[in-house]
Structure formats: structure tokens, C-alpha cells
CSV table of C-alpha atoms and ligand atoms in Angstrom, one decimal:
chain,number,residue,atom,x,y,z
A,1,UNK,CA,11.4,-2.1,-32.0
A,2,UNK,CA,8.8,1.0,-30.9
A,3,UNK,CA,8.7,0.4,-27.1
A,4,UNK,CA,6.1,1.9,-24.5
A,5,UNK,CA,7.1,2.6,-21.0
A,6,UNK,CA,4.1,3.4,-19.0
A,7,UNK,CA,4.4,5.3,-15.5
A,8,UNK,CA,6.1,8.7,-14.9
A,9,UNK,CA,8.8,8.5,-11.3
A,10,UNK,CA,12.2,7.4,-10.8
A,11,UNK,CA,11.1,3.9,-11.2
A,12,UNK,CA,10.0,5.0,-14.8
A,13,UNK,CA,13.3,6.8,-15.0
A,14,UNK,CA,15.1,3.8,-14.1
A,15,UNK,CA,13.8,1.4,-16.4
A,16,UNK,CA,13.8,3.8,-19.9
A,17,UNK,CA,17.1,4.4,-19.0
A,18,UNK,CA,18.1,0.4,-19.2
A,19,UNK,CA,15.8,-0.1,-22.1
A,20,UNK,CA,17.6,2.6,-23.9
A,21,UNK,CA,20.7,0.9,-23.7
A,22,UNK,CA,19.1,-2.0,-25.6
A,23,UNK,CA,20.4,-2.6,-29.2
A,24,UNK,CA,16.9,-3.6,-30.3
A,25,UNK,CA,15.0,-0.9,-28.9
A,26,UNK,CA,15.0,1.6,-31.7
A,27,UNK,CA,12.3,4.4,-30.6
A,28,UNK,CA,11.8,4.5,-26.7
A,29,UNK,CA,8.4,6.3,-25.4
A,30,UNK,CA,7.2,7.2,-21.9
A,31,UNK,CA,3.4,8.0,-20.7
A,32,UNK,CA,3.4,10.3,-19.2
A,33,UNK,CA,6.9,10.1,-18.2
A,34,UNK,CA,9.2,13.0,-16.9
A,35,UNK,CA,11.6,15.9,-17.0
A,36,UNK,CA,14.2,13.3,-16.5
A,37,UNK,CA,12.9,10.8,-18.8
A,38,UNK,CA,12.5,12.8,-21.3
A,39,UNK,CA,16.4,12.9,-21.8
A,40,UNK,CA,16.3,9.3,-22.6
A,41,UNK,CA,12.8,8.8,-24.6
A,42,UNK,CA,10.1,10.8,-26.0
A,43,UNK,CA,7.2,11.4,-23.3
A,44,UNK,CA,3.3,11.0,-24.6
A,45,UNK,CA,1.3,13.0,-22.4
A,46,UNK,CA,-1.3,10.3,-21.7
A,47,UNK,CA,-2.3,9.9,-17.8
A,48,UNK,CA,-0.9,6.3,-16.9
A,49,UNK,CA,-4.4,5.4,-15.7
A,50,UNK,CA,-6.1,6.3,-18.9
A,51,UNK,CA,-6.4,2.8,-20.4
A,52,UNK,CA,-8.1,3.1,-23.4
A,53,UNK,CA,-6.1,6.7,-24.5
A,54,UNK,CA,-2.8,4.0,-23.9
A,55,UNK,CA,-4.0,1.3,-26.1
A,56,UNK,CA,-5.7,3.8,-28.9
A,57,UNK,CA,-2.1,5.5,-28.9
A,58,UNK,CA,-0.3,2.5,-28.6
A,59,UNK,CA,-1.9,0.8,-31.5
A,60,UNK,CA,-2.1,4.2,-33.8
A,61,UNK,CA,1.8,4.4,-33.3
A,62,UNK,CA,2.6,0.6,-34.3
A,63,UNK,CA,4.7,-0.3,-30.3
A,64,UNK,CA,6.2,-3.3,-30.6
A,65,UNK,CA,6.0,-4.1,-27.5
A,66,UNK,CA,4.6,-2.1,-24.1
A,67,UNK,CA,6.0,-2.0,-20.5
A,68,UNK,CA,3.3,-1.4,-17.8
A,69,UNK,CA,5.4,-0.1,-14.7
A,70,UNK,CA,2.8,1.2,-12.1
A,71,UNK,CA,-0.1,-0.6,-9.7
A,72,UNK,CA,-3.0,1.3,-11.0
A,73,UNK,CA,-3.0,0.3,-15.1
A,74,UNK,CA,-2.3,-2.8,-13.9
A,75,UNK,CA,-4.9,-3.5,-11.3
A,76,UNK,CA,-7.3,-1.4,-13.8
A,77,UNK,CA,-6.6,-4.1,-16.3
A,78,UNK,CA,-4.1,-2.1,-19.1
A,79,UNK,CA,-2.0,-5.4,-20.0
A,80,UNK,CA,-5.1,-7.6,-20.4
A,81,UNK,CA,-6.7,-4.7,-23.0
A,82,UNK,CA,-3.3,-4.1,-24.9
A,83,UNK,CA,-2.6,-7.6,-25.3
A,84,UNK,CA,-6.6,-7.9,-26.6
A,85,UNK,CA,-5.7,-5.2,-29.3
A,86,UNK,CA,-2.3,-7.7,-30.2
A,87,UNK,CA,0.0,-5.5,-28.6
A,88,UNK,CA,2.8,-7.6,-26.4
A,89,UNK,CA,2.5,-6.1,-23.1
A,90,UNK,CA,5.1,-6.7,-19.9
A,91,UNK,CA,3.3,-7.0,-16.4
A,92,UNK,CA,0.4,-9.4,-15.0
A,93,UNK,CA,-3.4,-9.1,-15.9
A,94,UNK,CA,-5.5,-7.5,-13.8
A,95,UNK,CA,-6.7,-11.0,-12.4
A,96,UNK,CA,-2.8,-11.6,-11.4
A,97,UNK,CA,-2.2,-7.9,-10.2
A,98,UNK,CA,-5.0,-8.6,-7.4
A,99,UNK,CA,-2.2,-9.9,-5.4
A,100,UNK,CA,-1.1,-6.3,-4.4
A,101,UNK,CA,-4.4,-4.5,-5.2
A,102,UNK,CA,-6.5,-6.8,-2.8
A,103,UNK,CA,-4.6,-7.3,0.8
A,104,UNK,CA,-7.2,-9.6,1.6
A,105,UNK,CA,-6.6,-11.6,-1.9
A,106,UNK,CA,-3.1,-12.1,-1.1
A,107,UNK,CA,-3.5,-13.2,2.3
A,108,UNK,CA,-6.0,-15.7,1.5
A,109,UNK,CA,-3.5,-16.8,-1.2
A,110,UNK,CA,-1.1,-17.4,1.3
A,111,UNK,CA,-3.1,-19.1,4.1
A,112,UNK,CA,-4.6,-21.4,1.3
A,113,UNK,CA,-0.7,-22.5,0.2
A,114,UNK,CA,0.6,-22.5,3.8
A,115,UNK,CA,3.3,-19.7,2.6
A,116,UNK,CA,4.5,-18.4,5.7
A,117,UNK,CA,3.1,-14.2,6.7
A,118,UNK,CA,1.6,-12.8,9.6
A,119,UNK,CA,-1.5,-14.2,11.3
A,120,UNK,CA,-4.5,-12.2,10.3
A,121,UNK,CA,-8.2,-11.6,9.9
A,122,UNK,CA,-10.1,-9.5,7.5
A,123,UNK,CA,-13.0,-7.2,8.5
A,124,UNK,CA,-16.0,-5.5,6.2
A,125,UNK,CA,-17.8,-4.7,9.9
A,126,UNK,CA,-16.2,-2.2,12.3
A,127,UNK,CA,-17.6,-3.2,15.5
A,128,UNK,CA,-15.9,-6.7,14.9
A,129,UNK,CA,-12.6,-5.2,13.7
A,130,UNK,CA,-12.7,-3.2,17.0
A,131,UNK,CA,-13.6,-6.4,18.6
A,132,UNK,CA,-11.1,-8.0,17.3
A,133,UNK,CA,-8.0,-5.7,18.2
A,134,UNK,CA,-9.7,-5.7,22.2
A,135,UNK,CA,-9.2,-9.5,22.3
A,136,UNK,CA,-5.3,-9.2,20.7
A,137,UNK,CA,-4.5,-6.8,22.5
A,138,UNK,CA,-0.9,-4.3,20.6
A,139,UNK,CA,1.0,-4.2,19.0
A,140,UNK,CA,-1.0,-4.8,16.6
A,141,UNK,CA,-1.1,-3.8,12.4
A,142,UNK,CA,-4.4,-2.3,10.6
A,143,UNK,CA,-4.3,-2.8,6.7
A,144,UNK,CA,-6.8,-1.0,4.1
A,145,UNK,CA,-7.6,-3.8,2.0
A,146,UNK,CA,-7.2,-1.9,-1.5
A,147,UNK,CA,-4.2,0.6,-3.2
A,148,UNK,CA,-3.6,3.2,-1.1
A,149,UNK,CA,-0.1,5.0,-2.1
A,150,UNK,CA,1.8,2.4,0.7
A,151,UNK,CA,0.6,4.6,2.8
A,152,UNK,CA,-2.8,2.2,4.3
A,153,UNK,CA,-0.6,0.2,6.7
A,154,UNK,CA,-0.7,1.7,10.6
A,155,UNK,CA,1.5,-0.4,12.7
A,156,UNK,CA,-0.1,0.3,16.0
A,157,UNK,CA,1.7,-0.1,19.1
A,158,UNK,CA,-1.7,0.9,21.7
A,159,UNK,CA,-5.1,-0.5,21.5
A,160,UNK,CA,-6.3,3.0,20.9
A,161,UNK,CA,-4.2,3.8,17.9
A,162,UNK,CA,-5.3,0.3,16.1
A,163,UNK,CA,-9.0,1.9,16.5
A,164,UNK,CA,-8.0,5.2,16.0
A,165,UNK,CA,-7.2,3.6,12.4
A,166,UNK,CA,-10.2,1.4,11.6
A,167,UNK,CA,-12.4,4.1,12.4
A,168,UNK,CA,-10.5,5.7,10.4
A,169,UNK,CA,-10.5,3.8,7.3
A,170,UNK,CA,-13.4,2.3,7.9
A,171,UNK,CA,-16.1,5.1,8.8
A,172,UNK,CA,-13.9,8.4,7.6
A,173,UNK,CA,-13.2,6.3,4.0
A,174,UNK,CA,-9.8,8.5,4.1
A,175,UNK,CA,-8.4,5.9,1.9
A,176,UNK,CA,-11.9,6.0,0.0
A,177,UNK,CA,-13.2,2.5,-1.1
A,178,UNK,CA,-9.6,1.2,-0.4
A,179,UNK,CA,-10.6,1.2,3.2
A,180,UNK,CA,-14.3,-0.5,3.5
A,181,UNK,CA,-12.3,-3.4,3.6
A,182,UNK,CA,-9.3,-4.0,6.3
A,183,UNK,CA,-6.9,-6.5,7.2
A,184,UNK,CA,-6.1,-6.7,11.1
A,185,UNK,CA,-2.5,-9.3,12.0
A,186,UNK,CA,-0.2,-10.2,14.3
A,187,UNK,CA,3.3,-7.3,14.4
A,188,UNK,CA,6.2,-9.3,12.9
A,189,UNK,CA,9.5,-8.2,14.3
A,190,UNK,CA,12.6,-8.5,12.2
A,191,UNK,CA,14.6,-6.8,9.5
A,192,UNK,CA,12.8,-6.2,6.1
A,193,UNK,CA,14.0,-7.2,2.7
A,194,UNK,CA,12.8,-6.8,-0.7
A,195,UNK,CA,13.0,-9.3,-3.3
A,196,UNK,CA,11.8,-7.9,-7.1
A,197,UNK,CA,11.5,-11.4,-9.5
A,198,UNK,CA,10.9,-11.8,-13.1
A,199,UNK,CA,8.1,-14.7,-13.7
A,200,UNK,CA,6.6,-15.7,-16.4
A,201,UNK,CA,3.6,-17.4,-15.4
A,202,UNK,CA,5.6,-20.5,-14.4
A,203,UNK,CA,9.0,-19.8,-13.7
A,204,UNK,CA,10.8,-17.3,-11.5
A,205,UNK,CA,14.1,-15.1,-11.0
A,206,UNK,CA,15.1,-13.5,-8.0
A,207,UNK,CA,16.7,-10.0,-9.0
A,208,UNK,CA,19.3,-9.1,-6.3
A,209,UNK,CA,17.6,-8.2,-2.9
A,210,UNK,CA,17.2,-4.9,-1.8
A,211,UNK,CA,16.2,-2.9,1.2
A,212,UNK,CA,14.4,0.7,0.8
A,213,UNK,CA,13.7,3.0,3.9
A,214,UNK,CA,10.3,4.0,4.0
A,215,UNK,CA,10.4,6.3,7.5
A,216,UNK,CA,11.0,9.8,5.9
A,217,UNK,CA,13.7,10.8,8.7
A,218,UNK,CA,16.7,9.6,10.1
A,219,UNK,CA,16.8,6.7,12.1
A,220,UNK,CA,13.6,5.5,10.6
A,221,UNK,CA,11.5,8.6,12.4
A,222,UNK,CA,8.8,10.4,11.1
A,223,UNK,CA,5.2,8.8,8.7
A,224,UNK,CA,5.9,6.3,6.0
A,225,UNK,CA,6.8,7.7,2.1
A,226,UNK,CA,7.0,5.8,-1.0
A,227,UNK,CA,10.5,5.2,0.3
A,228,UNK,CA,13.2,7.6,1.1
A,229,UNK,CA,16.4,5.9,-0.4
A,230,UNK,CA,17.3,2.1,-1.2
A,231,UNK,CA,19.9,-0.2,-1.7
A,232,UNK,CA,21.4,-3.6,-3.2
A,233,UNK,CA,22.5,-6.4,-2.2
A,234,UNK,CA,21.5,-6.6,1.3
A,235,UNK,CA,24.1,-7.9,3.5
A,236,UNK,CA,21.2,-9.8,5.3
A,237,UNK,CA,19.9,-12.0,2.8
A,238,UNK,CA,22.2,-14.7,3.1
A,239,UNK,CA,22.3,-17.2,0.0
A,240,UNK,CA,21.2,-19.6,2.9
A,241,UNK,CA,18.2,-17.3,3.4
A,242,UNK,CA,18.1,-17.2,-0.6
A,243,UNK,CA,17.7,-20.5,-0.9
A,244,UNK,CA,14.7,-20.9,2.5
A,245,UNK,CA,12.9,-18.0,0.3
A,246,UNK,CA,12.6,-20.0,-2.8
A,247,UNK,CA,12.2,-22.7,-1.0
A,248,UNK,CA,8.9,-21.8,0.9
A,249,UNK,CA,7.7,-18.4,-0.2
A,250,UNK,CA,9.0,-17.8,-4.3
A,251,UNK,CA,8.2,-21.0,-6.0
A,252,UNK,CA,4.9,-21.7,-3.8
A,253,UNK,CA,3.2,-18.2,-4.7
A,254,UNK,CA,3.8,-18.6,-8.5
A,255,UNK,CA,2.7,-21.6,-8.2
A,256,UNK,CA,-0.3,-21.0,-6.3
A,257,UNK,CA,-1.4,-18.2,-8.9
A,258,UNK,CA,-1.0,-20.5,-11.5
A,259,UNK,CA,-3.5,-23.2,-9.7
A,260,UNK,CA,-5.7,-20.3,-9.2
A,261,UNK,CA,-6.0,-19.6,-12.6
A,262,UNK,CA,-4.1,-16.4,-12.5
A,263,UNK,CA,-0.6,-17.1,-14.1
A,264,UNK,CA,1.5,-14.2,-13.0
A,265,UNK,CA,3.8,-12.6,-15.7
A,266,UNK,CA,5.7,-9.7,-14.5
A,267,UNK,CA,7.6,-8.9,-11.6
A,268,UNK,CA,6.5,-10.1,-8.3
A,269,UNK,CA,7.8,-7.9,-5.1
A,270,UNK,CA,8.1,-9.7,-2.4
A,271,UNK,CA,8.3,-7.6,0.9
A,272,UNK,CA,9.7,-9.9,3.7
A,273,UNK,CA,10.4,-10.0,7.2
A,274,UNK,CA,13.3,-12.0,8.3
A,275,UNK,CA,11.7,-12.7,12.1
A,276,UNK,CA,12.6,-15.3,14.4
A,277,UNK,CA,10.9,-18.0,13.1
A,278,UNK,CA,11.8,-17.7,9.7
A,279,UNK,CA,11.3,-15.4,6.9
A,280,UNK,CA,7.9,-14.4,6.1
A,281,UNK,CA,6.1,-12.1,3.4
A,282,UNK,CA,5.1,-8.9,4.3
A,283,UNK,CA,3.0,-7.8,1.4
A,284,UNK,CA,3.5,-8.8,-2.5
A,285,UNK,CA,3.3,-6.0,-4.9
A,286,UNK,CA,2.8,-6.9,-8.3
A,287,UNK,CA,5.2,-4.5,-10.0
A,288,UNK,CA,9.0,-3.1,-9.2
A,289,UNK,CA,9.4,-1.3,-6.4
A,290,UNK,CA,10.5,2.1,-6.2
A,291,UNK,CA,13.2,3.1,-5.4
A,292,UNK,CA,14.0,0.2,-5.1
A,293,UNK,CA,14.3,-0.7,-9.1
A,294,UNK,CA,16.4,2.9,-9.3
A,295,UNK,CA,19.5,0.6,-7.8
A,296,UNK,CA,18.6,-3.0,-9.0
A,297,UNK,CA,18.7,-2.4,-12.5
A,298,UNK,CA,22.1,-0.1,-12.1
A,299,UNK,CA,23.3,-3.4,-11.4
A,300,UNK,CA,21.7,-5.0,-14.2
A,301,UNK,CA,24.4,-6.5,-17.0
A,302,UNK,CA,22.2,-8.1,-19.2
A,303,UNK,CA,19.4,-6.6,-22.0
A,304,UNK,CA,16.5,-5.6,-20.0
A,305,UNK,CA,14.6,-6.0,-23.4
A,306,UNK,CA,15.0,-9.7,-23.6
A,307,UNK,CA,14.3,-10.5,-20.1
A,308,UNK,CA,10.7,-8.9,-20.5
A,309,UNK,CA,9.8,-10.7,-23.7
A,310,UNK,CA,10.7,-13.7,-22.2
A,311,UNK,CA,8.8,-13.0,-19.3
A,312,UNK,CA,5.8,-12.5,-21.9
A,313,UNK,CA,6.8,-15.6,-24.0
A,314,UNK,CA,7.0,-18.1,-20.7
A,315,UNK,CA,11.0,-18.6,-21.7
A,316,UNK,CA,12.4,-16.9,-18.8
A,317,UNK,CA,14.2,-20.4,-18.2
A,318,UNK,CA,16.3,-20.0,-20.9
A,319,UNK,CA,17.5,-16.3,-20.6
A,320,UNK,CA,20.9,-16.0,-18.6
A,321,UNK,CA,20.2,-12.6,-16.1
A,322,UNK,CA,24.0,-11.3,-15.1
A,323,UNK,CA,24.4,-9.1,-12.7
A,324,UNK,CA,27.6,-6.5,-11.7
A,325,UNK,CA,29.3,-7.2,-8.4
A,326,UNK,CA,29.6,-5.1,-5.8
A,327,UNK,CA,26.5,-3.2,-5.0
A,328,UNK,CA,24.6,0.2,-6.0
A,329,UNK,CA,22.6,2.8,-3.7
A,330,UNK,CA,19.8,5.6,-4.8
A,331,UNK,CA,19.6,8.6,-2.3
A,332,UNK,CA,15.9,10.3,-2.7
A,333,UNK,CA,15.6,14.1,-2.7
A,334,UNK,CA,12.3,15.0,-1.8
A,335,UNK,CA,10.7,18.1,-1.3
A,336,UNK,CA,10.2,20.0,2.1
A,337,UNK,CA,7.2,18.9,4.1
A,338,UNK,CA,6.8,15.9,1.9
A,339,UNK,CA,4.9,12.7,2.5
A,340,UNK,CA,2.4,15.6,3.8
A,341,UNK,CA,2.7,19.2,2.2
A,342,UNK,CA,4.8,20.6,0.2
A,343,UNK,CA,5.0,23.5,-2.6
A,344,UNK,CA,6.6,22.4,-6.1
A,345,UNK,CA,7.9,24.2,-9.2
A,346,UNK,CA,11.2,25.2,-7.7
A,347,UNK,CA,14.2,25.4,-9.9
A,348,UNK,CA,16.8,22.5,-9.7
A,349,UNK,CA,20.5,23.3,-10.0
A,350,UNK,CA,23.9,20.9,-9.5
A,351,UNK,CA,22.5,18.4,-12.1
A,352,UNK,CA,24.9,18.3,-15.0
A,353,UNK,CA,28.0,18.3,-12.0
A,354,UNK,CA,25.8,15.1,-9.9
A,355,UNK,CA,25.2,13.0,-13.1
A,356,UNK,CA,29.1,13.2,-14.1
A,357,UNK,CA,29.4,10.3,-11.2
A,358,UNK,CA,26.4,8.9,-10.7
A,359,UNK,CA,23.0,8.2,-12.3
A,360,UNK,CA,19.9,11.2,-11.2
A,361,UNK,CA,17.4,8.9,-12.3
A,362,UNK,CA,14.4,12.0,-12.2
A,363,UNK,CA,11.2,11.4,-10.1
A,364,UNK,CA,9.1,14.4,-9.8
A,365,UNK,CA,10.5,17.5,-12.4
A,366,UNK,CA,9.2,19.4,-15.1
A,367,UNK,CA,10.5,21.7,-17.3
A,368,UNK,CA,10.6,25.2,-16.8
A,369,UNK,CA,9.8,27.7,-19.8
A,370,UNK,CA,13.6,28.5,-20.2
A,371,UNK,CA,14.1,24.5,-20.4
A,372,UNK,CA,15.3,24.8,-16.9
A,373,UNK,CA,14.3,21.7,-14.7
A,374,UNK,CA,12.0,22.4,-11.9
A,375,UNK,CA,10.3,20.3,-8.5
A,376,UNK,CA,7.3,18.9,-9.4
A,377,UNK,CA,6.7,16.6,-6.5
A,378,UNK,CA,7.1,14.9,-3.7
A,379,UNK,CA,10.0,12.8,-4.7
A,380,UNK,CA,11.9,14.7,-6.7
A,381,UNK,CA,15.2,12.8,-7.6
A,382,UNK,CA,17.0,9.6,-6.9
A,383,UNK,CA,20.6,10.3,-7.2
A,384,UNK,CA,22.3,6.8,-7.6
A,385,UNK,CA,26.0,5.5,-7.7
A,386,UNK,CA,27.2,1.8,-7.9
A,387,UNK,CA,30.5,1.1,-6.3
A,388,UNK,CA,32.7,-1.9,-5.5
A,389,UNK,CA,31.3,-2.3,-1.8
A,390,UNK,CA,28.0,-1.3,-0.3
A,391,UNK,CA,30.0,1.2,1.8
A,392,UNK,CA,31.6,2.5,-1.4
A,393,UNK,CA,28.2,2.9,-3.3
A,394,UNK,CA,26.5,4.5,-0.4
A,395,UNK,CA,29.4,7.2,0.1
A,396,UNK,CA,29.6,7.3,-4.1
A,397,UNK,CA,25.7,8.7,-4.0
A,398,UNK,CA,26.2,10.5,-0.9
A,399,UNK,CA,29.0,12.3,-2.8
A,400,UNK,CA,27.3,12.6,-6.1
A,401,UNK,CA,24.2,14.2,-4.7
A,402,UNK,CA,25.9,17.4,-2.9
A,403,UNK,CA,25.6,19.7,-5.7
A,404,UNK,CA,22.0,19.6,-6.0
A,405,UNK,CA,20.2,21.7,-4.3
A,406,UNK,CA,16.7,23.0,-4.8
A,407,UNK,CA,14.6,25.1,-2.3
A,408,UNK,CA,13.2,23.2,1.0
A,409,UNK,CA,15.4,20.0,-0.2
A,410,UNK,CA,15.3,17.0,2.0
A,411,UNK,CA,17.0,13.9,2.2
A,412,UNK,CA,17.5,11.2,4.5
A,413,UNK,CA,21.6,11.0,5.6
A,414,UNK,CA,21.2,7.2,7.0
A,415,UNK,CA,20.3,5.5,3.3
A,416,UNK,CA,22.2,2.2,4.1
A,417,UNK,CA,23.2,2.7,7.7
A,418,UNK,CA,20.1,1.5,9.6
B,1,AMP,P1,3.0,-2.7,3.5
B,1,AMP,O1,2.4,-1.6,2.7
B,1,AMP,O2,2.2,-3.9,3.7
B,1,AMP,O3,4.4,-3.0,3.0
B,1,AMP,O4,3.4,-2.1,4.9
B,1,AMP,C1,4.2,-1.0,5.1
B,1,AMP,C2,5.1,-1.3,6.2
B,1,AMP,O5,4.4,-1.6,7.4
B,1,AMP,C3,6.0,-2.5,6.0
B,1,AMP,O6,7.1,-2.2,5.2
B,1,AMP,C4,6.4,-2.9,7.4
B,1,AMP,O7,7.4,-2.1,7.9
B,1,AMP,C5,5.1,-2.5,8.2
B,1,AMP,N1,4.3,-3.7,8.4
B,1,AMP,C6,3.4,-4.2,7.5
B,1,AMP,N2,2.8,-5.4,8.0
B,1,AMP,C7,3.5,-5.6,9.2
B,1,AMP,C8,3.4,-6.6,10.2
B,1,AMP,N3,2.5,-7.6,10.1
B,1,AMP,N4,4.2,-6.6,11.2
B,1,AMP,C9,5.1,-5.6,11.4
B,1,AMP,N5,5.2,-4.6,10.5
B,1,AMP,C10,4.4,-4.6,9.4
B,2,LIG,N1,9.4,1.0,-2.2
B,2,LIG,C1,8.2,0.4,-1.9
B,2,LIG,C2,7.3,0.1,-3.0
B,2,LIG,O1,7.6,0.3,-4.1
B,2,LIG,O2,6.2,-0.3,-2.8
């Protein structure tokens, strides 16, 4: 089969590099794709947001079957226009994908189905949001409503800041139209988990959970990243806590998109706090997470291949997903100055000697004119090692990752610790 992978990070990286290993997948393509990727399938320079230059291509070069890995195509609608040109596409329709490119959407969704989340209220006037956050008084969270790189959530812990960041969003627009809309609730205390599940419209299955660190220091310091480093299984989802989550949160939400019309085939993040009183969804992204998927799918024993065409074909109930025991943890190199400046297009060197014991599934690279491999963003690599323990997989990357080195490197040292 000619397969289409659509995106260009480590997730990306991550998920050619499973496909590859699948017996049926005979050609293996990536738009835009990567440095990294490129090692595994043949990268088609088309933007990932360019939805009719995806489906023209996608059509003109007979895929089989296509794999939509980022928010944007899918929010903009890329599965519901491949599948009208016949072409079997992997991820929800745009009307499905509005659970993690509307916050509002989502939380309406949830309040309407009683699955449990933070108390909230959503705001298109800013005198009332500021209103709103004087009479709740901090700590307090400000959402924009729309996509917004994961970086449109402020968890305030003054009054001031809360209204520092509607005003923000809401009369600066510095998350554009993203931010005309925002999303005020109640702070939930707790540990976060992540749980990525397959669905296909009707049923579901829970991938192993997974925590990522999003703070871009140690000890969870610093502004929020696309996430710094993650790992699988956590410790803290207990197969009591499993079974709670399926229970009130999993089953409920596909089911409520499929009463509302929007039957959700794809993978369904959920981001959960475990608080107090029980766990309760943080956000739902509509897509794997990354870097989450960069461990998850190391662990992954069955053809990736299979599970997505089921996924597609509303079988998923009779695919058997295995997984490896033990567990699997992804380190992130970034670049200096990173989630707010940094320079790029610095060479890369300790590669070959990393990847001889674990996986450096590529996020931001590009080759050089000497075919050397060079920064080309924030996240640059997500070196990733599986190993019989958490503690063994988490020393096993640590370990894998000291050759590399690249100019203004940085990288959290507490990936699995805190
Ligand atoms: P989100 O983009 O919705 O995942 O939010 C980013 C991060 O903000 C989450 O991973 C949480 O750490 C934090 N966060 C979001 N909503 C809340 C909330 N209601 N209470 C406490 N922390 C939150
Ligand atoms: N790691 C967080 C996300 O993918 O949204």
C-alpha cells in the first residue's frame, strides 16, 4: 500500500517510523516531513495546512490510504476532502476535530453529558470576563477559545494576572482570532495524565497512559512548550483509575460525539487531572500528542497499519492492540532560548553513536548542503529508549542522548522524576 503521513515533528517521526515496520506498507511518504523522517520515507514538500495541494498529490500519486497527524489539517477539514476524493484517510472530520479546536465546544460537550472537568464560563465580552474573574477571585485559568500552539492557557495565580491575560487575548488578539473567544474555570489541583485512544466513531482503546512535561525547565519552572520530554506507563494511573476513566470520562465523550452527530474516528487525547474528587478532563485534543506518541508507540507490538484502517472501517472491536511491558521515555532537545527565541541551522553531531541504543525520533532538522543534519527548530530531537522499568527507560534515554550535542542545546534533566 502507498501511505501518506501528513505533519512534519517528532510525532511525525514517530509514527512513519512504526508504519515502516508494517509488512503492507510498501511506499511510505511524509508532507512535509523531516530530516529525520526522511531516513524512513520519502518527504513531499507540501505545507501540512495546504489542503487541496495534499489531496491533488495524494490522488495524482494513487495513496492507498492517508494518515492526518496534526490539529490544523484536521480542524481545516483535510480528512473530510480526502475522503470526498475516495481516498481512506485516518483522523476525525473537521466537525469531530472541533473538540480540541473550539475550547468552548468541548466544554459545552462536557457540561451537556455531565463528564466531569473544571467549572467554567465562556466570554466573547471583556468587561464581563473581567467581571467574572473579580467575583472568583485566583487562582484562577484563562483559555483562548481556538488553536493556539498549547501555548493559550494562563493559569493565573493573582486577580491581576487572570486580566493581564484576557486583555491580552482579548483586546491585543496576540493569539489572533483564537482569542476573541475565552474560556475562564475553576484551577484543578492534582497530577496530570495523558490518555491517547483509538476510536472509531463508536468504540474506543486506551493506548498506555503517559505523562509529558510541558514547563521548559527543571522542576517544572519556566513558560509552557509543546512539551519538554514524556513518558509511559504512568505509575499513577492505576488500573482502578483505568477503569473510573472509562467509566465516566472515555465511553461518555465518544458517545456524546456520536449523539451530536459528530462520530469521532481518530485518536482522542484526553488530558486529565487526577484531583481530589476524582479524575477530570483537562482539555481533549483530537490528535496524538507529542511527545507523547514519540514513547507510546515504542511500546507499540502490534501493526500500526491495521489499527488505523480499523479505526476508519468502525472494526476497532475486533483488532487485538499488544503492547511491550515495561515502559519507554523520550528526552526533547531543544534549542537555546526556545519556547521564545532561538537561532536554528546549527550542525548536529553524536547521532549515528545516540541511535545505536535508542530511537532519535527527529523534530526540527534539515539537511545541510554536505548532507549533514542541522537545527531547524524549536524542538529539535526526541531521543527515546524503552527499558524493563520506568527507571531503566528513563536512565536508557538519559544515556543515549549524551553524545549529541549541537550549539545552545537544552534539555530538561528531570523527564520522569517530577
Ligand atoms: P491545556 O492547553 O488546556 O492542556 O492547558 C495547558 C496546561 O494548563 C495543562 O496541562 C494544565 O497544566 C494547565 N491547566 C489547564 N486547565 C487547567 C485547570 N482548569 N486547572 C489547573 N490547571 C490547568
Ligand atoms: N504534549 C501535548 C500535546 O501534544 O498537546
Amino acid at each position: 500500500m502507498n501511505v501518506l503521513v501528513v505533519g512534519g515533528g517528532g510525532r511525525e517521526h514517530a509514527i512513519c517510523w512504526k508504519l515502516a515496520q508494517s509488512p503492507r506498507v510498501t511506499k511510505l511518504y511524509c508532507a512535509p516531513g523531516n530530516a529525520g523522517i526522511a531516513q524512513v520515507a520519502q518527504c513531499v514538500p507540501i505545507k501540512a495546512t495546504d489542503v487541496e495541494g495534499m489531496v491533488k498529490w495524494a490522488k495524482e500519486n494513487a495513496m492507498d490510504f492517508v494518515m492526518v497527524a496534526p490539529d490544523d489539517p484536521l480542524a481545516l477539514g483535510m480528512v473530510d476532502a480526502l475522503e470526498a476524493a475516495g481516498i481512506p484517510a485516518f483522523g476525525p472530520k473537521a466537525n469531530a476535530a472541533i473538540i480540541e479546536a473550539s475550547k468552548a465546544f468541548s466544554k459545552e460537550l462536557m457540561k451537556k453529558y455531565h463528564i466531569p472537568t473544571a467549572k467554567y464560563e465562556t466570554f466573547t465580552d471583556m468587561d464581563k470576563a473581567l467581571r467574572y474573574i473579580d467575583e472568583q477571585g485566583a487562582p484562577i485559568v484563562v483559555k483562548a477559545d481556538g488553536l493556539a500552539l498549547g501555548k493559550g492557557v494562563v493559569v493565573a495565580s493573582t486577580v491581576e494576572e487572570a486580566k493581564t491575560a484576557v486583555r491580552e487575548m482579548m483586546e491585543d488578539h496576540k493569539f489572533g482570532q483564537s482569542g476573541s473567544t475565552v474560556v475562564i474555570e475553576e484551577c484543578m489541583v492534582g497530577p496530570e495524565v495523558t490518555v491517547l485512544a483509538f476510536c472509531d466513531g463508536e468504540h474506543l482503546v486506551p493506548m498506555l497512559s503517559s505523562q509529558d512535561h510541558k514547563r521548559v525547565n527543571d522542576g517544572n519552572q519556566g513558560p509552557n512548550t509543546g512539551g519538554m520530554g514524556a513518558f509511559c506507563p504512568s505509575p499513577k494511573y492505576t488500573p482502578e483509575l483505568a477503569k473510573e476513566c472509562m467509566e465516566t470520562i472515555f465511553q461518555p465523550t465518544v458517545a456524546a460525539l456520536k449523539a451530536e452527530g459528530r462520530p469521532f474516528k481518530g485518536v482522542i487525547y484526553f488530558g486529565l487531572m487526577l484531583t481530589k474528587d476524582g479524575p477530570k478532563v483537562v482539555e481533549y485534543n483530537a490528535r496524538f500528542g507529542d511527545p507523547e506518541t514519540q514513547p507510546i508507540l515504542s511500546m507499540l507490538d502490534s501493526d500500526l497499519l491495521d489499527i488505523f484502517e480499523a479505526c476508519v472501517n468502525g472494526t476497532l472491536d475486533q483488532v487485538d492492540i499488544k503492547w511491550k511491558n515495561g515502559a519507554a521515555c523520550c528526552i526533547v532537545l531543544a534549542s537555546g532560548g526556545y519556547p521564545v527565541k532561538y537561532q536554528s541551522g546549527y550542525p548536529i553531531s553524536g547521532l549515528e553513536e545516540a541511535g545505536k541504543s535508542a530511537v532519535v525520533f527527529h523534530a526540527g532538522t534539515k539537511l545541510g548542503e554536505n548532507g549533514e543534519y542541522l537545527t531547524a527548530g524549536g524542538r529539535v530531537l526526541g531521543v527515546t529508549a524503552v527499558g524493563g522499568s520506568l527507571e531503566e527507560a528513563i536512565a536508557n534515554a538519559y544515556e543515549a542522548a549524551k553524545p549529541i550535542t549541537f550549539q545552545d542545546m537544552h534539555f530538561r534533566r528531570d523527564i520522569g522524576k517530577v
